[in-house]
mmCIF file of C-alpha atoms in Angstrom:
data_model
loop_
_atom_site.group_PDB
_atom_site.id
_atom_site.type_symbol
_atom_site.label_atom_id
_atom_site.label_comp_id
_atom_site.label_asym_id
_atom_site.label_seq_id
_atom_site.Cartn_x
_atom_site.Cartn_y
_atom_site.Cartn_z
ATOM 1 C CA UNK F 1 -3.911 -0.938 -35.510
ATOM 2 C CA UNK F 2 -1.782 -1.147 -32.387
ATOM 3 C CA UNK F 3 1.690 0.410 -32.134
ATOM 4 C CA UNK F 4 4.694 -1.851 -32.369
ATOM 5 C CA UNK F 5 5.602 -3.658 -29.168
ATOM 6 C CA UNK F 6 8.968 -3.416 -27.471
ATOM 7 C CA UNK F 7 10.244 -4.909 -24.252
ATOM 8 C CA UNK F 8 9.711 -1.566 -22.530
ATOM 9 C CA UNK F 9 6.106 -1.186 -23.680
ATOM 10 C CA UNK F 10 5.284 -4.800 -22.775
ATOM 11 C CA UNK F 11 6.090 -4.294 -19.112
ATOM 12 C CA UNK F 12 4.025 -1.074 -19.006
ATOM 13 C CA UNK F 13 1.082 -2.823 -20.654
ATOM 14 C CA UNK F 14 1.246 -5.714 -18.191
ATOM 15 C CA UNK F 15 1.267 -3.213 -15.326
ATOM 16 C CA UNK F 16 -1.750 -1.467 -16.882
ATOM 17 C CA UNK F 17 -3.600 -4.791 -17.140
ATOM 18 C CA UNK F 18 -2.894 -5.548 -13.475
ATOM 19 C CA UNK F 19 -4.229 -2.105 -12.533
ATOM 20 C CA UNK F 20 -7.385 -2.500 -14.608
ATOM 21 C CA UNK F 21 -8.337 -6.116 -14.085
ATOM 22 C CA UNK F 22 -6.795 -7.473 -10.887
ATOM 23 C CA UNK F 23 -7.445 -7.327 -7.175
ATOM 24 C CA UNK F 24 -7.602 -9.798 -4.302
ATOM 25 C CA UNK F 25 -10.890 -11.171 -5.625
ATOM 26 C CA UNK F 26 -9.883 -11.107 -9.310
ATOM 27 C CA UNK F 27 -6.486 -12.768 -9.720
ATOM 28 C CA UNK F 28 -4.856 -13.334 -13.092
ATOM 29 C CA UNK F 29 -2.858 -16.256 -14.385
ATOM 30 C CA UNK F 30 -0.014 -15.690 -16.820
ATOM 31 C CA UNK F 31 -2.219 -17.189 -19.529
ATOM 32 C CA UNK F 32 -4.990 -14.683 -18.759
ATOM 33 C CA UNK F 33 -2.494 -11.817 -18.882
ATOM 34 C CA UNK F 34 -1.359 -13.074 -22.304
ATOM 35 C CA UNK F 35 -4.992 -13.098 -23.449
ATOM 36 C CA UNK F 36 -5.637 -9.541 -22.218
ATOM 37 C CA UNK F 37 -2.459 -8.312 -23.931
ATOM 38 C CA UNK F 38 -3.713 -9.810 -27.172
ATOM 39 C CA UNK F 39 -7.265 -8.460 -26.738
ATOM 40 C CA UNK F 40 -6.504 -4.935 -25.500
ATOM 41 C CA UNK F 41 -3.248 -4.225 -27.329
ATOM 42 C CA UNK F 42 -3.004 -6.783 -30.110
ATOM 43 C CA UNK F 43 0.278 -7.834 -28.541
ATOM 44 C CA UNK F 44 1.447 -11.455 -28.881
ATOM 45 C CA UNK F 45 3.695 -12.173 -25.859
ATOM 46 C CA UNK F 46 4.819 -15.635 -24.823
ATOM 47 C CA UNK F 47 4.536 -17.031 -21.304
ATOM 48 C CA UNK F 48 8.254 -16.655 -20.521
ATOM 49 C CA UNK F 49 8.182 -12.969 -21.476
ATOM 50 C CA UNK F 50 5.133 -12.390 -19.271
ATOM 51 C CA UNK F 51 6.835 -14.095 -16.315
ATOM 52 C CA UNK F 52 10.054 -12.128 -16.886
ATOM 53 C CA UNK F 53 8.156 -8.827 -16.925
ATOM 54 C CA UNK F 54 6.202 -9.744 -13.805
ATOM 55 C CA UNK F 55 9.431 -10.512 -11.950
ATOM 56 C CA UNK F 56 10.911 -7.223 -13.117
ATOM 57 C CA UNK F 57 7.885 -5.368 -11.729
ATOM 58 C CA UNK F 58 8.554 -7.058 -8.385
ATOM 59 C CA UNK F 59 12.217 -6.015 -8.603
ATOM 60 C CA UNK F 60 11.115 -2.430 -9.293
ATOM 61 C CA UNK F 61 9.182 -2.435 -6.016
ATOM 62 C CA UNK F 62 5.592 -2.836 -7.241
ATOM 63 C CA UNK F 63 3.402 -4.490 -4.609
ATOM 64 C CA UNK F 64 2.346 -7.634 -6.475
ATOM 65 C CA UNK F 65 0.903 -10.735 -4.878
ATOM 66 C CA UNK F 66 0.985 -14.214 -6.389
ATOM 67 C CA UNK F 67 0.669 -17.904 -5.512
ATOM 68 C CA UNK F 68 3.541 -20.394 -5.759
ATOM 69 C CA UNK F 69 2.862 -24.025 -6.638
ATOM 70 C CA UNK F 70 5.376 -26.785 -7.292
ATOM 71 C CA UNK F 71 4.917 -29.377 -10.055
ATOM 72 C CA UNK F 72 7.066 -31.877 -11.874
ATOM 73 C CA UNK F 73 8.647 -30.592 -15.062
ATOM 74 C CA UNK F 74 9.153 -32.586 -18.233
ATOM 75 C CA UNK F 75 12.636 -33.523 -17.090
ATOM 76 C CA UNK F 76 11.280 -34.838 -13.783
ATOM 77 C CA UNK F 77 12.673 -31.912 -11.805
ATOM 78 C CA UNK F 78 10.474 -29.808 -9.496
ATOM 79 C CA UNK F 79 9.277 -26.646 -11.207
ATOM 80 C CA UNK F 80 7.888 -23.599 -9.366
ATOM 81 C CA UNK F 81 4.769 -22.149 -10.993
ATOM 82 C CA UNK F 82 3.631 -18.601 -10.238
ATOM 83 C CA UNK F 83 -0.036 -17.782 -10.696
ATOM 84 C CA UNK F 84 -2.966 -15.780 -9.232
ATOM 85 C CA UNK F 85 -1.292 -12.426 -9.819
ATOM 86 C CA UNK F 86 -2.824 -9.191 -8.560
ATOM 87 C CA UNK F 87 -1.729 -5.681 -7.674
ATOM 88 C CA UNK F 88 -2.102 -4.405 -4.126
ATOM 89 C CA UNK F 89 -3.499 -0.879 -4.160
ATOM 90 C CA UNK F 90 -2.887 2.181 -2.012
ATOM 91 C CA UNK F 91 -6.635 2.399 -1.323
ATOM 92 C CA UNK F 92 -9.139 -0.383 -0.783
ATOM 93 C CA UNK F 93 -12.492 -0.192 -2.563
ATOM 94 C CA UNK F 94 -14.151 0.654 0.762
ATOM 95 C CA UNK F 95 -11.724 3.543 1.332
ATOM 96 C CA UNK F 96 -12.288 4.874 -2.198
ATOM 97 C CA UNK F 97 -16.042 4.623 -1.742
ATOM 98 C CA UNK F 98 -15.780 6.564 1.509
ATOM 99 C CA UNK F 99 -13.818 9.326 -0.265
ATOM 100 C CA UNK F 100 -16.315 9.418 -3.136
ATOM 101 C CA UNK F 101 -19.262 9.563 -0.749
ATOM 102 C CA UNK F 102 -17.568 12.442 1.078
ATOM 103 C CA UNK F 103 -17.399 14.338 -2.218
ATOM 104 C CA UNK F 104 -21.053 13.592 -2.971
ATOM 105 C CA UNK F 105 -22.179 14.735 0.468
ATOM 106 C CA UNK F 106 -20.225 17.986 0.252
ATOM 107 C CA UNK F 107 -22.270 21.081 -0.504
ATOM 108 C CA UNK F 108 -19.483 23.370 -1.627
ATOM 109 C CA UNK F 109 -17.830 21.627 -4.590
ATOM 110 C CA UNK F 110 -19.290 22.477 -8.037
ATOM 111 C CA UNK F 111 -20.787 19.361 -9.607
ATOM 112 C CA UNK F 112 -18.566 19.349 -12.697
ATOM 113 C CA UNK F 113 -15.456 19.508 -10.506
ATOM 114 C CA UNK F 114 -16.936 16.892 -8.180
ATOM 115 C CA UNK F 115 -17.420 14.503 -11.116
ATOM 116 C CA UNK F 116 -13.836 15.090 -12.279
ATOM 117 C CA UNK F 117 -12.498 14.280 -8.806
ATOM 118 C CA UNK F 118 -14.650 11.155 -8.622
ATOM 119 C CA UNK F 119 -13.255 9.980 -11.963
ATOM 120 C CA UNK F 120 -9.709 10.446 -10.645
ATOM 121 C CA UNK F 121 -10.559 8.419 -7.546
ATOM 122 C CA UNK F 122 -12.104 5.704 -9.695
ATOM 123 C CA UNK F 123 -8.854 5.579 -11.654
ATOM 124 C CA UNK F 124 -7.089 4.444 -8.477
ATOM 125 C CA UNK F 125 -9.050 1.198 -8.576
ATOM 126 C CA UNK F 126 -10.009 -1.237 -11.346
ATOM 127 C CA UNK F 127 -12.783 -1.902 -13.808
ATOM 128 C CA UNK F 128 -14.807 -3.898 -11.256
ATOM 129 C CA UNK F 129 -14.932 -0.952 -8.852
ATOM 130 C CA UNK F 130 -16.028 1.437 -11.615
ATOM 131 C CA UNK F 131 -18.977 -0.839 -12.367
ATOM 132 C CA UNK F 132 -20.122 -0.552 -8.734
ATOM 133 C CA UNK F 133 -20.272 3.255 -8.763
ATOM 134 C CA UNK F 134 -21.874 3.882 -12.160
ATOM 135 C CA UNK F 135 -24.972 5.318 -10.479
ATOM 136 C CA UNK F 136 -22.914 8.311 -9.344
ATOM 137 C CA UNK F 137 -23.075 9.643 -12.912
ATOM 138 C CA UNK F 138 -26.833 9.939 -12.601
ATOM 139 C CA UNK F 139 -26.842 12.370 -9.696
ATOM 140 C CA UNK F 140 -28.343 15.790 -10.532
ATOM 141 C CA UNK F 141 -26.166 18.828 -10.946
ATOM 142 C CA UNK F 142 -25.847 20.947 -7.820
ATOM 143 C CA UNK F 143 -26.634 24.639 -7.819
ATOM 144 C CA UNK F 144 -25.428 27.244 -7.108
ATOM 145 C CA UNK F 145 -21.775 26.809 -8.081
ATOM 146 C CA UNK F 146 -18.583 28.738 -7.508
ATOM 147 C CA UNK F 147 -16.133 27.880 -10.268
ATOM 148 C CA UNK F 148 -13.353 29.730 -8.424
ATOM 149 C CA UNK F 149 -13.476 27.332 -5.460
ATOM 150 C CA UNK F 150 -10.290 25.339 -6.124
ATOM 151 C CA UNK F 151 -8.359 28.476 -7.056
ATOM 152 C CA UNK F 152 -9.561 30.105 -3.827
ATOM 153 C CA UNK F 153 -8.333 27.123 -1.806
ATOM 154 C CA UNK F 154 -4.914 27.248 -3.511
ATOM 155 C CA UNK F 155 -4.546 30.975 -2.789
ATOM 156 C CA UNK F 156 -5.605 30.528 0.835
ATOM 157 C CA UNK F 157 -3.117 27.670 1.292
ATOM 158 C CA UNK F 158 -0.350 29.871 -0.091
ATOM 159 C CA UNK F 159 -1.354 32.865 2.047
ATOM 160 C CA UNK F 160 -1.596 30.799 5.245
ATOM 161 C CA UNK F 161 1.871 29.324 4.613
ATOM 162 C CA UNK F 162 3.340 32.755 3.840
ATOM 163 C CA UNK F 163 1.463 34.413 6.753
ATOM 164 C CA UNK F 164 0.044 37.054 4.437
ATOM 165 C CA UNK F 165 -3.342 38.746 4.426
ATOM 166 C CA UNK F 166 -5.822 38.182 1.620
ATOM 167 C CA UNK F 167 -8.578 40.331 0.144
ATOM 168 C CA UNK F 168 -11.721 38.998 -1.500
ATOM 169 C CA UNK F 169 -15.352 39.620 -2.380
ATOM 170 C CA UNK F 170 -17.985 37.770 -0.370
ATOM 171 C CA UNK F 171 -21.081 36.693 -2.261
ATOM 172 C CA UNK F 172 -24.756 36.338 -1.476
ATOM 173 C CA UNK F 173 -27.408 34.649 -3.619
ATOM 174 C CA UNK F 174 -30.730 35.959 -4.866
ATOM 175 C CA UNK F 175 -33.801 34.091 -6.044
ATOM 176 C CA UNK F 176 -32.219 33.836 -9.491
ATOM 177 C CA UNK F 177 -29.536 31.611 -7.873
ATOM 178 C CA UNK F 178 -26.752 33.892 -9.074
ATOM 179 C CA UNK F 179 -23.972 35.138 -6.778
ATOM 180 C CA UNK F 180 -23.721 38.840 -6.031
ATOM 181 C CA UNK F 181 -20.905 40.402 -3.990
ATOM 182 C CA UNK F 182 -21.840 42.282 -0.862
ATOM 183 C CA UNK F 183 -21.571 45.967 -1.701
ATOM 184 C CA UNK F 184 -20.718 49.252 -0.053
ATOM 185 C CA UNK F 185 -23.255 52.079 0.158
ATOM 186 C CA UNK F 186 -21.640 53.489 -2.972
ATOM 187 C CA UNK F 187 -22.576 50.320 -4.877
ATOM 188 C CA UNK F 188 -18.999 49.065 -5.248
ATOM 189 C CA UNK F 189 -18.193 45.482 -4.182
ATOM 190 C CA UNK F 190 -16.982 45.387 -0.592
ATOM 191 C CA UNK F 191 -13.409 44.174 -0.104
ATOM 192 C CA UNK F 192 -12.932 41.856 2.849
ATOM 193 C CA UNK F 193 -9.337 41.972 4.110
ATOM 194 C CA UNK F 194 -8.504 39.154 6.488
ATOM 195 C CA UNK F 195 -5.646 37.284 8.108
ATOM 196 C CA UNK F 196 -6.283 33.604 7.238
ATOM 197 C CA UNK F 197 -5.368 30.896 9.761
ATOM 198 C CA UNK F 198 -7.136 27.645 8.882
ATOM 199 C CA UNK F 199 -9.708 26.061 6.562
ATOM 200 C CA UNK F 200 -12.106 23.541 8.085
ATOM 201 C CA UNK F 201 -15.061 21.467 6.860
ATOM 202 C CA UNK F 202 -18.280 21.208 8.847
ATOM 203 C CA UNK F 203 -21.907 20.429 7.962
ATOM 204 C CA UNK F 204 -20.908 19.768 4.347
ATOM 205 C CA UNK F 205 -19.365 23.243 3.958
ATOM 206 C CA UNK F 206 -15.805 24.549 3.845
ATOM 207 C CA UNK F 207 -15.018 27.525 6.083
ATOM 208 C CA UNK F 208 -12.117 29.935 6.447
ATOM 209 C CA UNK F 209 -11.189 30.719 10.049
ATOM 210 C CA UNK F 210 -9.575 34.164 10.106
ATOM 211 C CA UNK F 211 -9.406 37.635 11.606
ATOM 212 C CA UNK F 212 -10.926 40.521 9.674
ATOM 213 C CA UNK F 213 -8.835 43.676 9.579
ATOM 214 C CA UNK F 214 -9.835 46.267 12.205
ATOM 215 C CA UNK F 215 -11.945 43.682 14.079
ATOM 216 C CA UNK F 216 -10.713 42.184 17.372
ATOM 217 C CA UNK F 217 -12.024 38.614 17.205
ATOM 218 C CA UNK F 218 -12.356 35.525 15.040
ATOM 219 C CA UNK F 219 -14.390 35.504 11.820
ATOM 220 C CA UNK F 220 -15.600 32.525 9.770
ATOM 221 C CA UNK F 221 -16.378 32.735 6.045
ATOM 222 C CA UNK F 222 -17.776 30.122 3.681
ATOM 223 C CA UNK F 223 -15.014 29.369 1.185
ATOM 224 C CA UNK F 224 -17.500 28.616 -1.598
ATOM 225 C CA UNK F 225 -18.857 32.185 -1.310
ATOM 226 C CA UNK F 226 -15.442 33.811 -1.733
ATOM 227 C CA UNK F 227 -14.472 35.223 -5.139
ATOM 228 C CA UNK F 228 -11.834 37.535 -6.656
ATOM 229 C CA UNK F 229 -9.324 36.534 -3.994
ATOM 230 C CA UNK F 230 -5.767 37.870 -4.029
ATOM 231 C CA UNK F 231 -2.816 37.819 -1.652
ATOM 232 C CA UNK F 232 -1.806 41.137 -0.132
ATOM 233 C CA UNK F 233 1.698 42.277 0.696
ATOM 234 C CA UNK F 234 0.570 42.995 4.261
ATOM 235 C CA UNK F 235 1.577 40.505 6.940
ATOM 236 C CA UNK F 236 -1.207 38.563 8.662
ATOM 237 C CA UNK F 237 -2.082 39.514 12.222
ATOM 238 C CA UNK F 238 -0.457 36.995 14.606
ATOM 239 C CA UNK F 239 -2.996 34.735 16.320
ATOM 240 C CA UNK F 240 -1.811 35.812 19.766
ATOM 241 C CA UNK F 241 -3.183 39.306 19.043
ATOM 242 C CA UNK F 242 -6.659 38.045 18.086
ATOM 243 C CA UNK F 243 -9.320 37.819 20.770
ATOM 244 C CA UNK F 244 -10.102 34.144 21.334
ATOM 245 C CA UNK F 245 -6.871 32.913 19.734
ATOM 246 C CA UNK F 246 -4.385 34.192 22.313
ATOM 247 C CA UNK F 247 -3.217 30.622 22.931
ATOM 248 C CA UNK F 248 -3.428 29.556 19.303
ATOM 249 C CA UNK F 249 -6.164 27.769 17.384
ATOM 250 C CA UNK F 250 -7.422 24.562 18.990
ATOM 251 C CA UNK F 251 -9.363 23.391 15.928
ATOM 252 C CA UNK F 252 -11.475 20.593 17.522
ATOM 253 C CA UNK F 253 -12.431 22.946 20.366
ATOM 254 C CA UNK F 254 -13.178 25.793 17.952
ATOM 255 C CA UNK F 255 -15.397 23.569 15.792
ATOM 256 C CA UNK F 256 -17.276 22.209 18.815
ATOM 257 C CA UNK F 257 -17.962 25.737 20.069
ATOM 258 C CA UNK F 258 -18.945 27.093 16.638
ATOM 259 C CA UNK F 259 -21.330 24.391 15.401
ATOM 260 C CA UNK F 260 -22.813 26.666 12.724
ATOM 261 C CA UNK F 261 -19.604 28.701 12.313
ATOM 262 C CA UNK F 262 -21.047 31.937 13.698
ATOM 263 C CA UNK F 263 -18.474 34.493 14.775
ATOM 264 C CA UNK F 264 -18.433 35.860 18.322
ATOM 265 C CA UNK F 265 -17.610 34.746 21.836
ATOM 266 C CA UNK F 266 -18.533 31.403 23.350
ATOM 267 C CA UNK F 267 -20.551 31.038 26.553
ATOM 268 C CA UNK F 268 -21.460 28.194 28.880
ATOM 269 C CA UNK F 269 -24.968 26.897 28.228
ATOM 270 C CA UNK F 270 -26.962 24.497 30.438
ATOM 271 C CA UNK F 271 -29.922 22.679 28.989
ATOM 272 C CA UNK F 272 -32.119 19.710 29.839
ATOM 273 C CA UNK F 273 -32.328 17.023 27.158
ATOM 274 C CA UNK F 274 -34.042 13.722 26.553
ATOM 275 C CA UNK F 275 -31.686 10.801 27.085
ATOM 276 C CA UNK F 276 -32.296 9.450 23.590
ATOM 277 C CA UNK F 277 -30.495 12.428 21.983
ATOM 278 C CA UNK F 278 -27.299 11.995 24.032
ATOM 279 C CA UNK F 279 -25.527 10.717 20.919
ATOM 280 C CA UNK F 280 -26.651 13.759 18.922
ATOM 281 C CA UNK F 281 -25.335 16.073 21.628
ATOM 282 C CA UNK F 282 -21.941 14.370 21.530
ATOM 283 C CA UNK F 283 -21.930 14.544 17.713
ATOM 284 C CA UNK F 284 -22.493 18.289 17.770
ATOM 285 C CA UNK F 285 -20.503 19.410 20.821
ATOM 286 C CA UNK F 286 -17.786 16.785 21.231
ATOM 287 C CA UNK F 287 -16.600 14.979 24.325
ATOM 288 C CA UNK F 288 -16.198 18.084 26.485
ATOM 289 C CA UNK F 289 -19.934 18.037 27.239
ATOM 290 C CA UNK F 290 -20.661 17.698 30.953
ATOM 291 C CA UNK F 291 -23.699 15.507 31.702
ATOM 292 C CA UNK F 292 -25.649 15.416 34.983
ATOM 293 C CA UNK F 293 -28.302 12.829 35.759
ATOM 294 C CA UNK F 294 -31.680 14.522 36.083
ATOM 295 C CA UNK F 295 -33.610 11.352 36.749
ATOM 296 C CA UNK F 296 -36.295 9.829 34.601
ATOM 297 C CA UNK F 297 -35.760 10.180 30.875
ATOM 298 C CA UNK F 298 -33.781 13.451 31.024
ATOM 299 C CA UNK F 299 -30.184 14.581 31.529
ATOM 300 C CA UNK F 300 -28.715 18.010 32.126
ATOM 301 C CA UNK F 301 -25.943 19.039 29.704
ATOM 302 C CA UNK F 302 -23.428 21.860 29.995
ATOM 303 C CA UNK F 303 -21.549 22.977 26.877
ATOM 304 C CA UNK F 304 -19.354 25.881 25.870
ATOM 305 C CA UNK F 305 -20.631 27.179 22.564
ATOM 306 C CA UNK F 306 -21.183 30.290 20.472
ATOM 307 C CA UNK F 307 -24.436 31.825 21.726
ATOM 308 C CA UNK F 308 -25.906 32.543 18.276
ATOM 309 C CA UNK F 309 -25.114 28.998 17.160
ATOM 310 C CA UNK F 310 -26.754 27.600 20.293
ATOM 311 C CA UNK F 311 -29.872 29.656 19.605
ATOM 312 C CA UNK F 312 -30.401 28.009 16.224
ATOM 313 C CA UNK F 313 -29.428 24.575 17.543
ATOM 314 C CA UNK F 314 -32.024 24.957 20.329
ATOM 315 C CA UNK F 315 -34.696 25.730 17.733
ATOM 316 C CA UNK F 316 -33.624 22.708 15.689
ATOM 317 C CA UNK F 317 -33.851 20.392 18.725
ATOM 318 C CA UNK F 318 -36.579 22.346 20.533
ATOM 319 C CA UNK F 319 -38.875 19.329 20.894
ATOM 320 C CA UNK F 320 -36.172 17.415 22.776
ATOM 321 C CA UNK F 321 -34.357 20.043 24.876
ATOM 322 C CA UNK F 322 -34.992 23.025 27.178
ATOM 323 C CA UNK F 323 -32.413 25.810 27.612
ATOM 324 C CA UNK F 324 -31.957 26.810 31.253
ATOM 325 C CA UNK F 325 -28.943 29.144 31.209
ATOM 326 C CA UNK F 326 -27.980 31.796 30.350
ATOM 327 C CA UNK F 327 -31.289 33.538 31.033
ATOM 328 C CA UNK F 328 -30.958 35.849 28.026
ATOM 329 C CA UNK F 329 -30.622 32.892 25.650
ATOM 330 C CA UNK F 330 -33.566 31.101 27.301
ATOM 331 C CA UNK F 331 -35.752 34.186 26.797
ATOM 332 C CA UNK F 332 -34.601 34.528 23.198
ATOM 333 C CA UNK F 333 -35.467 30.902 22.391
ATOM 334 C CA UNK F 334 -38.837 31.199 24.158
ATOM 335 C CA UNK F 335 -39.735 34.338 22.170
ATOM 336 C CA UNK F 336 -38.756 32.708 18.870
ATOM 337 C CA UNK F 337 -40.717 29.561 19.720
ATOM 338 C CA UNK F 338 -43.840 31.643 20.441
ATOM 339 C CA UNK F 339 -43.530 33.489 17.131
ATOM 340 C CA UNK F 340 -43.145 30.192 15.290
ATOM 341 C CA UNK F 341 -46.146 28.716 17.113
ATOM 342 C CA UNK F 342 -48.325 31.694 16.211
ATOM 343 C CA UNK F 343 -47.695 31.060 12.516
ATOM 344 C CA UNK F 344 -49.314 27.619 12.784
ATOM 345 C CA UNK F 345 -52.305 28.442 14.959
#
C-alpha cells in the first residue's frame, strides 16, 4: 500500500525520480515519469500534472534540463512539447568516483565509517552510478581501526578555531593489532598537551601539525592514533613563538620538507639522481627543487627537507640516487645500506 497522494507529495516524488533515474545520458519523457510514479509509488498522475510539477521545480530554482520541440496541436495551432528531462547534479560521476577513490586509498578511516561515507556520496548520484561502484562493497575490512577518528577531528577543528590547547593519548600497536597508549614510567597513560595549528593529509594518513608543550619546535602526530582527546582551558601557543613557524605555517612548504612527517629542523640536501625519477622527485619535494645538469643520465638535485625524512627516502630510492651533502647524512645512509646488504649476503 502506498500513502495517499497530494499535490505536495507529487512534486517531491517527481523530484526523487529525477534524482534516481535521470542524468545527461538517461533523460526522461513525461510519459516515463508517469510510469515511474505508478511503479515506485502507485501514484496515478496525468500528463498535465507532471508538466505542471516540472515547471514548478524550475520556478523553485532546481537545475533541470529539457528539450523543446514544436508540433501542430489538434486545433492546428503550434504546441510546444517539453521532453528529455534530467536533473543537473552538483557533482559529476567522475568527481564522485574521485572522492570515493580518495576514501578507499586513505589508510586512516575505519572501514565501517568509510563505507558509510561512500554510501552518502553514492546518494548524490543516481541508480546508474551506484551500479558502477558495486564492487566497492567487496573490499576487505581494514585493520587496525580508531573509532574515535571523526570525533577527534571535530574536537581538533573546534580547538584550532578557538586557539585552545588539547590533551590526548597517543597510541601504538602491538602484534595483536590492538592500540595501546604510550605510558609513563609509572604505567599511567602519557598525556600529550599540544597547541594545534593545522591538519593535513599525506601518504594516505591524516596528521596534526602542532607544538607540544615545553618543546620549542613543530611536532606532527597521526590523527588516527590519537584517542581520549579533550580541549583544555589553556590558550594555544602563538605560531610566532614556535621555532620554525615564526612567519606562520606555509603548508605546501611544510609538507614538501616533511615528506614522512618527522619532526625536527629541515636542512639542504644535495643528491645525484637518475633522470628517469625526475617526476618522482617533483612529486615528493614539490617545485622548489633545484636541478643541475650532471651530464649523461644523471641530474643533481638540491632540496630543503627534514633530515630524518630524507634518510628514509634515500633508502627507499637508494638504487636510483646518491646523497652527496650533508656529509653526516651521506655517512648515515652508507652505514644503513651496508647493514642491509650484510643481511642478504
